[in-house]
Amino acid sequence: EAGVAQSPRYKIIEKRQSVAFWCNPISGHATLYWYQQILGQGPKLLIQFQNNGVVDDSQLPKDRFSAERLKGVDSTLKIQPAKLEDSAVYLCASSSTGATEAFFGQGTRLTVV
Amino acid sequence: AQSVTQLDSQVPVFEEAPVELRCNYSSSVSVYLFWYVQYPNQGLQLLLKYLSGSTLVKGINGFEAEFNKSQTSFHLRKPSVHISDTAEYFCAVSGANAGGTSYGKLTFGQGTILTVHP
């Protein structure tokens, strides 16, 4: 079974530029999560989708971050414009209905200079 | 609201020695507890989880953890570590809410870097 796929693995951009990350969850997984992991900290949930609907985006900085999961499968997380403090690893995770764990992708490491 | 505190940011240990990584949590609702491991430049891999039942939980790679409700702790242990156990370990909780439980909706601790020396 293929795992959670994320791309790109690494991205370097200048502040005020925009960037997008892509996530393809495990086939059949209805729930998808985006986490932000700043160096030296644990991951922090940004947004949770159930199929193509948002369940929780309370910790998403909506003035610059957006996310979508239009067809209920893959998802895109966008930052526009980026700030230096957005430098982090962005992790995508998915889980199936009734499952008691989530599976994580390898993450996208973003460096804002 | 939930929070997780991992009491040690770094734990150095010699190969074949025992190790304990400490985790305390706070929550106003029933919680489910997890330990994840993260190897360099990798995502998170589940080591073990406590949902209910026996408070001693066994996971992969010889790790185990004990849920202590009175002390709100979920410490991770391994009786004999290997060089390959060098990684960062995260304790996490998810909680029941009005919409049910999303076991992937996690609050993480700050992480503990375990370094195993030969």
Coordinates of C-alpha atoms in Angstrom, one line a residue, chain B residues 24 87 92:
Chain B
N24 CA 2.8 14.4 30.9
A87 CA 15.8 9.7 16.6
A92 CA 0.8 13.2 21.5

